[in-house]
Amino acid sequence: MDKFIGKLSDDKMMSCSRLAALMGDSGFSSPNDELRKSMAAIDNRPLPGNPPGEAAEWGNHLENTILRVMAERLDLAVDTQITERVQHAELPYQGSLDGVLEGDGRTIKHAPELGIYVIGADEIDLDGQGVAESKATSAPPAEELPPYRGPWQVQGLMACTKMKWAAIGVLYRGAELRIYLMRPDPAMQAKIAADVLDFERRLGTYRTDGVIDFYPPMSSNDAADTYAGDNDLPPVTLTEKTSLKVIELLEAQATRKSMARIIDQLQAQIMAEMGSHTMALAFDEHGEIFAEISWGYSPARSEYAVAARPVRRAKTLKIVEAQ
């Protein structure tokens, strides 16, 4: 039985599996998270973030099975025992191949009815070897593959290996396998090249000067994780542009509070008419049902102890308007 090989790339530089996060297309990691990850690897410190969960573990267990079934459906041979990482010839990033498919020159057409999707074209030629990537997800099946679920990764791998095509096998909810085929995309690979060089520049600044050149935060959570607080620092005088953003934020917060009150009042009025009923029907002016309303129950909650955690930056701002 083939064994699971796992990640081979070095976290001291960018790798193909991290490209989606570098591009800002990951819901699990930001460019700053990736920067911290590489800085920790450079310093031989434990990598920040949570360890992979059970879903990721199942993805690892199923990787070779997904690759083999994908190869069978494409009627191609596949090598799942790749033990060497691949390095881009000119750019500072690496990748780990899940597998390599042996193309036979056939032309494969876009055929959703067969679970085969050609991304960005109606057909694709399987010339030479192709990148084989395995994914498992609890998301519902999709005709369009989001860029974080393999496309950025295989674009990087194709650039590293000079392979002319890639196949991403996605197992949805453990019950449906879909195969996505794609060619090298010049625009995506140009974006990878530019962002990887910028990432390496930031790492170079850290290696030589010990200075962290963070990316602009993508969210308040990202900002809280990026900038450590220091109560001894004086207040910052904000620029005119950022001061205008404070005004916008105050207006947005006031709108949110006002809308929250309206929502609460409307819900209360509807609940009063529903009484003890758990379902209701709403009719429009033509006597047609336009909504079904359910008023269910909150699940019971047992007592539990909250685990201790260190002090962290708050995820929101508190603004007191001047009188």
PDB file of C-alpha atoms in Angstrom:
ATOM      1  CA  MET A   1       0.000   0.000   0.000  1.00  0.00           C
ATOM      2  CA  ASP A   2       1.325   3.464  -0.909  1.00  0.00           C
ATOM      3  CA  LYS A   3       2.331   5.543   2.080  1.00  0.00           C
ATOM      4  CA  PHE A   4       1.380   9.176   2.644  1.00  0.00           C
ATOM      5  CA  ILE A   5       4.460  11.343   2.012  1.00  0.00           C
ATOM      6  CA  GLY A   6       3.271  14.739   3.311  1.00  0.00           C
ATOM      7  CA  LYS A   7       4.765  18.222   3.071  1.00  0.00           C
ATOM      8  CA  LEU A   8       8.349  18.407   1.794  1.00  0.00           C
ATOM      9  CA  SER A   9       8.838  22.155   1.323  1.00  0.00           C
ATOM     10  CA  ASP A  10      10.775  24.406   3.706  1.00  0.00           C
ATOM     11  CA  ASP A  11       8.760  26.997   5.640  1.00  0.00           C
ATOM     12  CA  LYS A  12      11.744  29.377   5.586  1.00  0.00           C
ATOM     13  CA  MET A  13      10.513  30.454   2.147  1.00  0.00           C
ATOM     14  CA  MET A  14       7.191  30.571   0.328  1.00  0.00           C
ATOM     15  CA  SER A  15       5.703  27.277  -0.848  1.00  0.00           C
ATOM     16  CA  CYS A  16       2.945  26.426  -3.307  1.00  0.00           C
ATOM     17  CA  SER A  17       0.527  25.231  -0.625  1.00  0.00           C
ATOM     18  CA  ARG A  18       0.726  28.694   0.984  1.00  0.00           C
ATOM     19  CA  LEU A  19       0.219  30.744  -2.177  1.00  0.00           C
ATOM     20  CA  ALA A  20      -3.552  31.163  -1.731  1.00  0.00           C
ATOM     21  CA  ALA A  21      -2.956  32.779   1.662  1.00  0.00           C
ATOM     22  CA  LEU A  22      -0.226  35.008   0.216  1.00  0.00           C
ATOM     23  CA  MET A  23      -2.715  36.141  -2.447  1.00  0.00           C
ATOM     24  CA  GLY A  24      -5.302  36.975   0.220  1.00  0.00           C
ATOM     25  CA  ASP A  25      -7.605  34.224  -1.037  1.00  0.00           C
ATOM     26  CA  SER A  26      -7.579  31.997   2.055  1.00  0.00           C
ATOM     27  CA  GLY A  27     -10.171  32.159   4.804  1.00  0.00           C
ATOM     28  CA  PHE A  28      -7.758  30.468   7.199  1.00  0.00           C
ATOM     29  CA  SER A  29      -4.535  32.466   6.856  1.00  0.00           C
ATOM     30  CA  SER A  30      -3.447  35.954   5.810  1.00  0.00           C
ATOM     31  CA  PRO A  31      -0.220  37.202   4.180  1.00  0.00           C
ATOM     32  CA  ASN A  32       0.891  38.357   7.635  1.00  0.00           C
ATOM     33  CA  ASP A  33       0.214  34.871   9.053  1.00  0.00           C
ATOM     34  CA  GLU A  34       2.455  33.419   6.342  1.00  0.00           C
ATOM     35  CA  LEU A  35       5.135  36.005   7.074  1.00  0.00           C
ATOM     36  CA  ARG A  36       5.088  35.087  10.777  1.00  0.00           C
ATOM     37  CA  LYS A  37       5.231  31.404   9.860  1.00  0.00           C
ATOM     38  CA  SER A  38       8.400  31.863   7.805  1.00  0.00           C
ATOM     39  CA  MET A  39      10.002  34.111  10.430  1.00  0.00           C
ATOM     40  CA  ALA A  40       9.381  31.423  13.047  1.00  0.00           C
ATOM     41  CA  ALA A  41      10.989  28.825  10.760  1.00  0.00           C
ATOM     42  CA  ILE A  42      14.008  31.093  10.242  1.00  0.00           C
ATOM     43  CA  ASP A  43      14.374  31.443  14.030  1.00  0.00           C
ATOM     44  CA  ASN A  44      13.767  27.717  14.624  1.00  0.00           C
ATOM     45  CA  ARG A  45      10.722  28.602  16.737  1.00  0.00           C
ATOM     46  CA  PRO A  46       7.461  26.614  16.782  1.00  0.00           C
ATOM     47  CA  LEU A  47       5.215  27.703  13.942  1.00  0.00           C
ATOM     48  CA  PRO A  48       2.362  29.992  15.045  1.00  0.00           C
ATOM     49  CA  GLY A  49      -1.267  29.028  14.626  1.00  0.00           C
ATOM     50  CA  ASN A  50      -3.362  26.040  15.530  1.00  0.00           C
ATOM     51  CA  PRO A  51      -2.289  22.497  14.623  1.00  0.00           C
ATOM     52  CA  PRO A  52      -4.191  20.841  11.743  1.00  0.00           C
ATOM     53  CA  GLY A  53      -7.638  19.629  12.760  1.00  0.00           C
ATOM     54  CA  GLU A  54      -9.325  16.301  12.140  1.00  0.00           C
ATOM     55  CA  ALA A  55     -10.568  17.385   8.707  1.00  0.00           C
ATOM     56  CA  ALA A  56      -6.982  17.945   7.582  1.00  0.00           C
ATOM     57  CA  GLU A  57      -5.966  14.576   9.009  1.00  0.00           C
ATOM     58  CA  TRP A  58      -8.691  12.830   7.021  1.00  0.00           C
ATOM     59  CA  GLY A  59      -7.528  14.687   3.932  1.00  0.00           C
ATOM     60  CA  ASN A  60      -4.068  13.233   4.474  1.00  0.00           C
ATOM     61  CA  HIS A  61      -5.421   9.718   5.020  1.00  0.00           C
ATOM     62  CA  LEU A  62      -7.495   9.910   1.830  1.00  0.00           C
ATOM     63  CA  GLU A  63      -4.902  11.623  -0.359  1.00  0.00           C
ATOM     64  CA  ASN A  64      -3.553   8.569  -2.171  1.00  0.00           C
ATOM     65  CA  THR A  65      -7.034   7.073  -2.543  1.00  0.00           C
ATOM     66  CA  ILE A  66      -8.291  10.277  -4.184  1.00  0.00           C
ATOM     67  CA  LEU A  67      -5.272  10.346  -6.514  1.00  0.00           C
ATOM     68  CA  ARG A  68      -5.701   6.722  -7.531  1.00  0.00           C
ATOM     69  CA  VAL A  69      -9.434   7.069  -8.241  1.00  0.00           C
ATOM     70  CA  MET A  70      -8.800  10.278 -10.202  1.00  0.00           C
ATOM     71  CA  ALA A  71      -6.154   8.479 -12.287  1.00  0.00           C
ATOM     72  CA  GLU A  72      -8.535   5.574 -12.936  1.00  0.00           C
ATOM     73  CA  ARG A  73     -11.292   7.910 -14.140  1.00  0.00           C
ATOM     74  CA  LEU A  74      -8.837   9.684 -16.442  1.00  0.00           C
ATOM     75  CA  ASP A  75      -7.413   6.298 -17.508  1.00  0.00           C
ATOM     76  CA  LEU A  76      -3.873   7.415 -16.675  1.00  0.00           C
ATOM     77  CA  ALA A  77      -1.007   6.121 -14.562  1.00  0.00           C
ATOM     78  CA  VAL A  78      -0.155   8.094 -11.416  1.00  0.00           C
ATOM     79  CA  ASP A  79       2.886   8.208  -9.142  1.00  0.00           C
ATOM     80  CA  THR A  80       1.926   9.072  -5.548  1.00  0.00           C
ATOM     81  CA  GLN A  81       5.338   8.385  -4.016  1.00  0.00           C
ATOM     82  CA  ILE A  82       7.030  11.725  -4.674  1.00  0.00           C
ATOM     83  CA  THR A  83       9.837  12.134  -2.136  1.00  0.00           C
ATOM     84  CA  GLU A  84      11.595  15.253  -3.443  1.00  0.00           C
ATOM     85  CA  ARG A  85      10.300  18.799  -3.254  1.00  0.00           C
ATOM     86  CA  VAL A  86      10.338  20.954  -6.386  1.00  0.00           C
ATOM     87  CA  GLN A  87      12.067  24.338  -6.536  1.00  0.00           C
ATOM     88  CA  HIS A  88      11.330  27.130  -8.984  1.00  0.00           C
ATOM     89  CA  ALA A  89      14.332  27.679 -11.251  1.00  0.00           C
ATOM     90  CA  GLU A  90      14.402  31.459 -10.764  1.00  0.00           C
ATOM     91  CA  LEU A  91      12.044  32.443  -7.945  1.00  0.00           C
ATOM     92  CA  PRO A  92      12.383  31.791  -4.181  1.00  0.00           C
ATOM     93  CA  TYR A  93       9.577  29.300  -3.635  1.00  0.00           C
ATOM     94  CA  GLN A  94       9.125  25.542  -3.511  1.00  0.00           C
ATOM     95  CA  GLY A  95       6.387  22.973  -3.651  1.00  0.00           C
ATOM     96  CA  SER A  96       5.397  19.445  -2.680  1.00  0.00           C
ATOM     97  CA  LEU A  97       3.699  17.344  -5.341  1.00  0.00           C
ATOM     98  CA  ASP A  98       0.891  15.059  -4.165  1.00  0.00           C
ATOM     99  CA  GLY A  99       1.406  13.033  -7.311  1.00  0.00           C
ATOM    100  CA  VAL A 100       2.327  13.060 -11.002  1.00  0.00           C
ATOM    101  CA  LEU A 101       0.002  11.844 -13.758  1.00  0.00           C
ATOM    102  CA  GLU A 102       1.408  10.386 -16.982  1.00  0.00           C
ATOM    103  CA  GLY A 103      -0.415  12.101 -19.831  1.00  0.00           C
ATOM    104  CA  ASP A 104      -1.073  10.172 -23.041  1.00  0.00           C
ATOM    105  CA  GLY A 105      -1.750  13.039 -25.446  1.00  0.00           C
ATOM    106  CA  ARG A 106      -5.529  12.686 -25.379  1.00  0.00           C
ATOM    107  CA  THR A 107      -7.835  15.684 -25.487  1.00  0.00           C
ATOM    108  CA  ILE A 108     -10.268  15.749 -22.562  1.00  0.00           C
ATOM    109  CA  LYS A 109     -13.451  17.787 -22.945  1.00  0.00           C
ATOM    110  CA  HIS A 110     -15.353  19.654 -20.266  1.00  0.00           C
ATOM    111  CA  ALA A 111     -17.906  17.070 -19.113  1.00  0.00           C
ATOM    112  CA  PRO A 112     -19.730  17.950 -15.873  1.00  0.00           C
ATOM    113  CA  GLU A 113     -22.005  14.939 -16.314  1.00  0.00           C
ATOM    114  CA  LEU A 114     -18.883  12.787 -15.844  1.00  0.00           C
ATOM    115  CA  GLY A 115     -17.545  14.877 -12.984  1.00  0.00           C
ATOM    116  CA  ILE A 116     -14.800  16.384 -15.177  1.00  0.00           C
ATOM    117  CA  TYR A 117     -14.411  20.160 -15.322  1.00  0.00           C
ATOM    118  CA  VAL A 118     -11.924  21.962 -17.571  1.00  0.00           C
ATOM    119  CA  ILE A 119     -11.184  25.340 -16.001  1.00  0.00           C
ATOM    120  CA  GLY A 120     -11.131  28.273 -18.414  1.00  0.00           C
ATOM    121  CA  ALA A 121     -11.579  26.219 -21.591  1.00  0.00           C
ATOM    122  CA  ASP A 122     -13.789  23.667 -23.291  1.00  0.00           C
ATOM    123  CA  GLU A 123     -11.046  21.055 -23.541  1.00  0.00           C
ATOM    124  CA  ILE A 124      -7.466  20.324 -22.540  1.00  0.00           C
ATOM    125  CA  ASP A 125      -4.639  18.230 -24.000  1.00  0.00           C
ATOM    126  CA  LEU A 126      -2.970  15.807 -21.592  1.00  0.00           C
ATOM    127  CA  ASP A 127       0.519  16.195 -23.045  1.00  0.00           C
ATOM    128  CA  GLY A 128       3.392  14.850 -20.958  1.00  0.00           C
ATOM    129  CA  GLN A 129       3.321  14.683 -17.191  1.00  0.00           C
ATOM    130  CA  GLY A 130       0.722  16.590 -15.205  1.00  0.00           C
ATOM    131  CA  VAL A 131       0.495  17.833 -11.632  1.00  0.00           C
ATOM    132  CA  ALA A 132      -1.881  15.716  -9.523  1.00  0.00           C
ATOM    133  CA  GLU A 133      -3.390  17.415  -6.485  1.00  0.00           C
ATOM    134  CA  SER A 134      -5.760  15.897  -3.911  1.00  0.00           C
ATOM    135  CA  LYS A 135      -8.332  17.804  -1.848  1.00  0.00           C
ATOM    136  CA  ALA A 136     -11.059  16.701   0.563  1.00  0.00           C
ATOM    137  CA  THR A 137     -13.711  19.103   1.824  1.00  0.00           C
ATOM    138  CA  SER A 138     -16.996  19.200   3.707  1.00  0.00           C
ATOM    139  CA  ALA A 139     -18.227  21.914   1.311  1.00  0.00           C
ATOM    140  CA  PRO A 140     -21.015  21.052  -1.162  1.00  0.00           C
ATOM    141  CA  PRO A 141     -19.984  20.091  -4.723  1.00  0.00           C
ATOM    142  CA  ALA A 142     -19.210  23.059  -6.969  1.00  0.00           C
ATOM    143  CA  GLU A 143     -18.806  23.551 -10.701  1.00  0.00           C
ATOM    144  CA  GLU A 144     -16.358  26.404 -10.165  1.00  0.00           C
ATOM    145  CA  LEU A 145     -13.327  25.686  -8.011  1.00  0.00           C
ATOM    146  CA  PRO A 146     -12.430  28.554  -5.644  1.00  0.00           C
ATOM    147  CA  PRO A 147      -8.795  29.676  -6.051  1.00  0.00           C
ATOM    148  CA  TYR A 148      -7.851  28.579  -2.514  1.00  0.00           C
ATOM    149  CA  ARG A 149      -8.919  24.971  -3.143  1.00  0.00           C
ATOM    150  CA  GLY A 150      -5.995  24.091  -5.421  1.00  0.00           C
ATOM    151  CA  PRO A 151      -5.765  26.517  -8.390  1.00  0.00           C
ATOM    152  CA  TRP A 152      -3.127  28.828  -6.865  1.00  0.00           C
ATOM    153  CA  GLN A 153      -1.227  25.804  -5.599  1.00  0.00           C
ATOM    154  CA  VAL A 154      -1.099  23.921  -8.903  1.00  0.00           C
ATOM    155  CA  GLN A 155      -0.254  27.090 -10.836  1.00  0.00           C
ATOM    156  CA  GLY A 156       2.805  27.376  -8.611  1.00  0.00           C
ATOM    157  CA  LEU A 157       3.626  23.696  -9.051  1.00  0.00           C
ATOM    158  CA  MET A 158       3.296  23.909 -12.837  1.00  0.00           C
ATOM    159  CA  ALA A 159       5.653  26.909 -12.843  1.00  0.00           C
ATOM    160  CA  CYS A 160       8.180  24.958 -10.731  1.00  0.00           C
ATOM    161  CA  THR A 161       8.016  21.776 -12.819  1.00  0.00           C
ATOM    162  CA  LYS A 162       7.293  23.242 -16.290  1.00  0.00           C
ATOM    163  CA  MET A 163       4.392  20.772 -16.572  1.00  0.00           C
ATOM    164  CA  LYS A 164       1.703  21.874 -19.010  1.00  0.00           C
ATOM    165  CA  TRP A 165      -1.407  20.711 -17.192  1.00  0.00           C
ATOM    166  CA  ALA A 166      -2.732  19.856 -13.760  1.00  0.00           C
ATOM    167  CA  ALA A 167      -5.581  17.810 -12.301  1.00  0.00           C
ATOM    168  CA  ILE A 168      -7.181  18.584  -8.948  1.00  0.00           C
ATOM    169  CA  GLY A 169      -9.306  15.810  -7.484  1.00  0.00           C
ATOM    170  CA  VAL A 170     -11.756  17.164  -4.898  1.00  0.00           C
ATOM    171  CA  LEU A 171     -13.693  14.735  -2.724  1.00  0.00           C
ATOM    172  CA  TYR A 172     -16.826  16.521  -1.509  1.00  0.00           C
ATOM    173  CA  ARG A 173     -18.303  15.409   1.818  1.00  0.00           C
ATOM    174  CA  GLY A 174     -16.704  11.999   1.441  1.00  0.00           C
ATOM    175  CA  ALA A 175     -19.236  11.049  -1.227  1.00  0.00           C
ATOM    176  CA  GLU A 176     -18.528  12.735  -4.570  1.00  0.00           C
ATOM    177  CA  LEU A 177     -15.246  13.126  -6.458  1.00  0.00           C
ATOM    178  CA  ARG A 178     -14.928  15.854  -9.050  1.00  0.00           C
ATOM    179  CA  ILE A 179     -11.880  16.347 -11.264  1.00  0.00           C
ATOM    180  CA  TYR A 180     -10.760  19.839 -12.296  1.00  0.00           C
ATOM    181  CA  LEU A 181      -8.256  20.189 -15.147  1.00  0.00           C
ATOM    182  CA  MET A 182      -6.316  23.351 -15.886  1.00  0.00           C
ATOM    183  CA  ARG A 183      -3.456  24.714 -17.970  1.00  0.00           C
ATOM    184  CA  PRO A 184      -0.801  27.199 -16.832  1.00  0.00           C
ATOM    185  CA  ASP A 185      -2.375  30.630 -16.468  1.00  0.00           C
ATOM    186  CA  PRO A 186       0.098  33.415 -17.401  1.00  0.00           C
ATOM    187  CA  ALA A 187      -1.735  36.058 -15.347  1.00  0.00           C
ATOM    188  CA  MET A 188      -1.850  33.893 -12.213  1.00  0.00           C
ATOM    189  CA  GLN A 189       1.799  32.887 -12.592  1.00  0.00           C
ATOM    190  CA  ALA A 190       2.865  36.515 -13.095  1.00  0.00           C
ATOM    191  CA  LYS A 191       0.980  37.425  -9.899  1.00  0.00           C
ATOM    192  CA  ILE A 192       2.714  34.571  -8.081  1.00  0.00           C
ATOM    193  CA  ALA A 193       6.125  35.780  -9.278  1.00  0.00           C
ATOM    194  CA  ALA A 194       5.534  39.370  -8.146  1.00  0.00           C
ATOM    195  CA  ASP A 195       4.079  38.440  -4.746  1.00  0.00           C
ATOM    196  CA  VAL A 196       6.729  35.814  -4.011  1.00  0.00           C
ATOM    197  CA  LEU A 197       9.512  38.336  -4.706  1.00  0.00           C
ATOM    198  CA  ASP A 198       7.830  40.849  -2.392  1.00  0.00           C
ATOM    199  CA  PHE A 199       7.430  38.155   0.294  1.00  0.00           C
ATOM    200  CA  GLU A 200      11.123  37.244   0.018  1.00  0.00           C
ATOM    201  CA  ARG A 201      12.060  40.946   0.234  1.00  0.00           C
ATOM    202  CA  ARG A 202      10.197  41.192   3.537  1.00  0.00           C
ATOM    203  CA  LEU A 203      11.913  38.056   4.809  1.00  0.00           C
ATOM    204  CA  GLY A 204      15.270  39.491   3.732  1.00  0.00           C
ATOM    205  CA  THR A 205      14.609  42.609   5.808  1.00  0.00           C
ATOM    206  CA  TYR A 206      13.872  40.387   8.799  1.00  0.00           C
ATOM    207  CA  ARG A 207      16.980  38.222   8.273  1.00  0.00           C
ATOM    208  CA  THR A 208      19.398  41.144   7.961  1.00  0.00           C
ATOM    209  CA  ASP A 209      17.898  43.818  10.228  1.00  0.00           C
ATOM    210  CA  GLY A 210      15.466  41.958  12.482  1.00  0.00           C
ATOM    211  CA  VAL A 211      12.752  44.361  11.308  1.00  0.00           C
ATOM    212  CA  ILE A 212       9.287  43.030  10.434  1.00  0.00           C
ATOM    213  CA  ASP A 213       7.777  44.623   7.352  1.00  0.00           C
ATOM    214  CA  PHE A 214       4.151  43.569   7.800  1.00  0.00           C
ATOM    215  CA  TYR A 215       1.525  43.655   5.066  1.00  0.00           C
ATOM    216  CA  PRO A 216      -1.468  45.985   5.508  1.00  0.00           C
ATOM    217  CA  PRO A 217      -3.901  43.962   7.673  1.00  0.00           C
ATOM    218  CA  MET A 218      -6.783  42.327   5.818  1.00  0.00           C
ATOM    219  CA  SER A 219      -9.180  42.509   8.764  1.00  0.00           C
ATOM    220  CA  SER A 220      -9.422  43.667  12.376  1.00  0.00           C
ATOM    221  CA  ASN A 221      -8.542  40.120  13.447  1.00  0.00           C
ATOM    222  CA  ASP A 222      -5.434  40.233  11.267  1.00  0.00           C
ATOM    223  CA  ALA A 223      -4.465  43.618  12.748  1.00  0.00           C
ATOM    224  CA  ALA A 224      -4.935  42.315  16.308  1.00  0.00           C
ATOM    225  CA  ASP A 225      -2.682  39.348  15.575  1.00  0.00           C
ATOM    226  CA  THR A 226      -0.093  41.492  13.794  1.00  0.00           C
ATOM    227  CA  TYR A 227       0.529  44.412  16.132  1.00  0.00           C
ATOM    228  CA  ALA A 228       1.380  43.814  19.791  1.00  0.00           C
ATOM    229  CA  GLY A 229       0.078  46.478  22.173  1.00  0.00           C
ATOM    230  CA  ASP A 230       2.366  48.784  24.196  1.00  0.00           C
ATOM    231  CA  ASN A 231       0.680  50.949  26.846  1.00  0.00           C
ATOM    232  CA  ASP A 232       3.853  53.043  27.246  1.00  0.00           C
ATOM    233  CA  LEU A 233       3.652  54.472  23.728  1.00  0.00           C
ATOM    234  CA  PRO A 234       2.127  57.953  23.297  1.00  0.00           C
ATOM    235  CA  PRO A 235      -1.113  58.475  21.336  1.00  0.00           C
ATOM    236  CA  VAL A 236      -0.818  58.422  17.565  1.00  0.00           C
ATOM    237  CA  THR A 237      -1.807  61.522  15.616  1.00  0.00           C
ATOM    238  CA  LEU A 238      -3.798  60.063  12.752  1.00  0.00           C
ATOM    239  CA  THR A 239      -3.453  61.380   9.228  1.00  0.00           C
ATOM    240  CA  GLU A 240      -6.339  63.303   7.693  1.00  0.00           C
ATOM    241  CA  LYS A 241      -7.186  60.278   5.518  1.00  0.00           C
ATOM    242  CA  THR A 242      -7.332  57.910   8.489  1.00  0.00           C
ATOM    243  CA  SER A 243      -9.226  60.463  10.592  1.00  0.00           C
ATOM    244  CA  LEU A 244     -11.924  60.439   7.923  1.00  0.00           C
ATOM    245  CA  LYS A 245     -12.080  56.665   8.325  1.00  0.00           C
ATOM    246  CA  VAL A 246     -12.778  57.213  12.049  1.00  0.00           C
ATOM    247  CA  ILE A 247     -15.794  59.320  11.050  1.00  0.00           C
ATOM    248  CA  GLU A 248     -16.925  56.592   8.656  1.00  0.00           C
ATOM    249  CA  LEU A 249     -16.524  53.982  11.396  1.00  0.00           C
ATOM    250  CA  LEU A 250     -18.567  56.016  13.875  1.00  0.00           C
ATOM    251  CA  GLU A 251     -21.336  56.408  11.293  1.00  0.00           C
ATOM    252  CA  ALA A 252     -21.248  52.697  10.476  1.00  0.00           C
ATOM    253  CA  GLN A 253     -21.406  51.742  14.169  1.00  0.00           C
ATOM    254  CA  ALA A 254     -24.358  54.111  14.701  1.00  0.00           C
ATOM    255  CA  THR A 255     -26.132  52.568  11.702  1.00  0.00           C
ATOM    256  CA  ARG A 256     -25.475  49.071  13.017  1.00  0.00           C
ATOM    257  CA  LYS A 257     -26.908  49.965  16.441  1.00  0.00           C
ATOM    258  CA  SER A 258     -29.960  51.567  14.846  1.00  0.00           C
ATOM    259  CA  MET A 259     -30.547  48.562  12.596  1.00  0.00           C
ATOM    260  CA  ALA A 260     -30.098  46.179  15.518  1.00  0.00           C
ATOM    261  CA  ARG A 261     -32.864  48.016  17.412  1.00  0.00           C
ATOM    262  CA  ILE A 262     -35.158  47.899  14.378  1.00  0.00           C
ATOM    263  CA  ILE A 263     -34.500  44.171  13.895  1.00  0.00           C
ATOM    264  CA  ASP A 264     -35.199  43.468  17.563  1.00  0.00           C
ATOM    265  CA  GLN A 265     -38.447  45.459  17.539  1.00  0.00           C
ATOM    266  CA  LEU A 266     -39.715  43.813  14.339  1.00  0.00           C
ATOM    267  CA  GLN A 267     -38.875  40.349  15.632  1.00  0.00           C
ATOM    268  CA  ALA A 268     -40.694  41.062  18.878  1.00  0.00           C
ATOM    269  CA  GLN A 269     -43.830  42.168  17.008  1.00  0.00           C
ATOM    270  CA  ILE A 270     -43.791  39.034  14.817  1.00  0.00           C
ATOM    271  CA  MET A 271     -43.159  36.799  17.852  1.00  0.00           C
ATOM    272  CA  ALA A 272     -46.095  38.378  19.661  1.00  0.00           C
ATOM    273  CA  GLU A 273     -48.452  37.308  16.863  1.00  0.00           C
ATOM    274  CA  MET A 274     -46.895  33.818  16.648  1.00  0.00           C
ATOM    275  CA  GLY A 275     -47.273  33.220  20.366  1.00  0.00           C
ATOM    276  CA  SER A 276     -46.539  29.555  21.123  1.00  0.00           C
ATOM    277  CA  HIS A 277     -46.479  28.553  17.448  1.00  0.00           C
ATOM    278  CA  THR A 278     -43.069  27.615  16.048  1.00  0.00           C
ATOM    279  CA  MET A 279     -43.924  28.252  12.373  1.00  0.00           C
ATOM    280  CA  ALA A 280     -45.668  31.104  10.533  1.00  0.00           C
ATOM    281  CA  LEU A 281     -46.461  32.044   6.941  1.00  0.00           C
ATOM    282  CA  ALA A 282     -46.215  35.543   5.465  1.00  0.00           C
ATOM    283  CA  PHE A 283     -48.380  36.561   2.496  1.00  0.00           C
ATOM    284  CA  ASP A 284     -47.868  39.368  -0.012  1.00  0.00           C
ATOM    285  CA  GLU A 285     -50.532  41.704  -1.392  1.00  0.00           C
ATOM    286  CA  HIS A 286     -51.542  39.073  -3.976  1.00  0.00           C
ATOM    287  CA  GLY A 287     -52.226  36.481  -1.314  1.00  0.00           C
ATOM    288  CA  GLU A 288     -49.073  34.524  -2.210  1.00  0.00           C
ATOM    289  CA  ILE A 289     -46.744  33.110   0.440  1.00  0.00           C
ATOM    290  CA  PHE A 290     -43.430  34.941   0.249  1.00  0.00           C
ATOM    291  CA  ALA A 291     -41.814  33.718   3.457  1.00  0.00           C
ATOM    292  CA  GLU A 292     -41.912  30.959   6.039  1.00  0.00           C
ATOM    293  CA  ILE A 293     -40.889  32.001   9.518  1.00  0.00           C
ATOM    294  CA  SER A 294     -39.620  29.552  12.101  1.00  0.00           C
ATOM    295  CA  TRP A 295     -39.132  30.313  15.777  1.00  0.00           C
ATOM    296  CA  GLY A 296     -37.192  27.421  17.143  1.00  0.00           C
ATOM    297  CA  TYR A 297     -35.197  26.749  20.294  1.00  0.00           C
ATOM    298  CA  SER A 298     -31.671  27.505  21.359  1.00  0.00           C
ATOM    299  CA  PRO A 299     -29.780  24.293  22.189  1.00  0.00           C
ATOM    300  CA  ALA A 300     -29.238  23.531  25.855  1.00  0.00           C
ATOM    301  CA  ARG A 301     -25.753  24.284  27.147  1.00  0.00           C
ATOM    302  CA  SER A 302     -23.953  22.404  29.872  1.00  0.00           C
ATOM    303  CA  GLU A 303     -21.708  24.119  32.372  1.00  0.00           C
ATOM    304  CA  TYR A 304     -18.074  24.098  31.382  1.00  0.00           C
ATOM    305  CA  ALA A 305     -14.782  25.692  32.335  1.00  0.00           C
ATOM    306  CA  VAL A 306     -13.229  28.095  29.839  1.00  0.00           C
ATOM    307  CA  ALA A 307      -9.571  27.330  29.216  1.00  0.00           C
ATOM    308  CA  ALA A 308      -7.078  29.978  30.291  1.00  0.00           C
ATOM    309  CA  ARG A 309      -5.430  32.101  27.626  1.00  0.00           C
ATOM    310  CA  PRO A 310      -2.867  34.899  27.594  1.00  0.00           C
ATOM    311  CA  VAL A 311      -3.812  38.552  27.190  1.00  0.00           C
ATOM    312  CA  ARG A 312      -4.463  39.373  23.508  1.00  0.00           C
ATOM    313  CA  ARG A 313      -5.243  42.498  21.555  1.00  0.00           C
ATOM    314  CA  ALA A 314      -8.955  43.254  21.297  1.00  0.00           C
ATOM    315  CA  LYS A 315     -10.627  42.566  17.947  1.00  0.00           C
ATOM    316  CA  THR A 316     -12.652  45.812  17.982  1.00  0.00           C
ATOM    317  CA  LEU A 317     -12.051  49.507  18.628  1.00  0.00           C
ATOM    318  CA  LYS A 318     -13.766  51.538  21.336  1.00  0.00           C
ATOM    319  CA  ILE A 319     -14.340  55.152  20.290  1.00  0.00           C
ATOM    320  CA  VAL A 320     -15.453  57.919  22.657  1.00  0.00           C
ATOM    321  CA  GLU A 321     -16.569  61.027  20.814  1.00  0.00           C
ATOM    322  CA  ALA A 322     -15.228  64.339  22.057  1.00  0.00           C
ATOM    323  CA  GLN A 323     -17.804  66.559  23.756  1.00  0.00           C
TER     324      GLN A 323
END
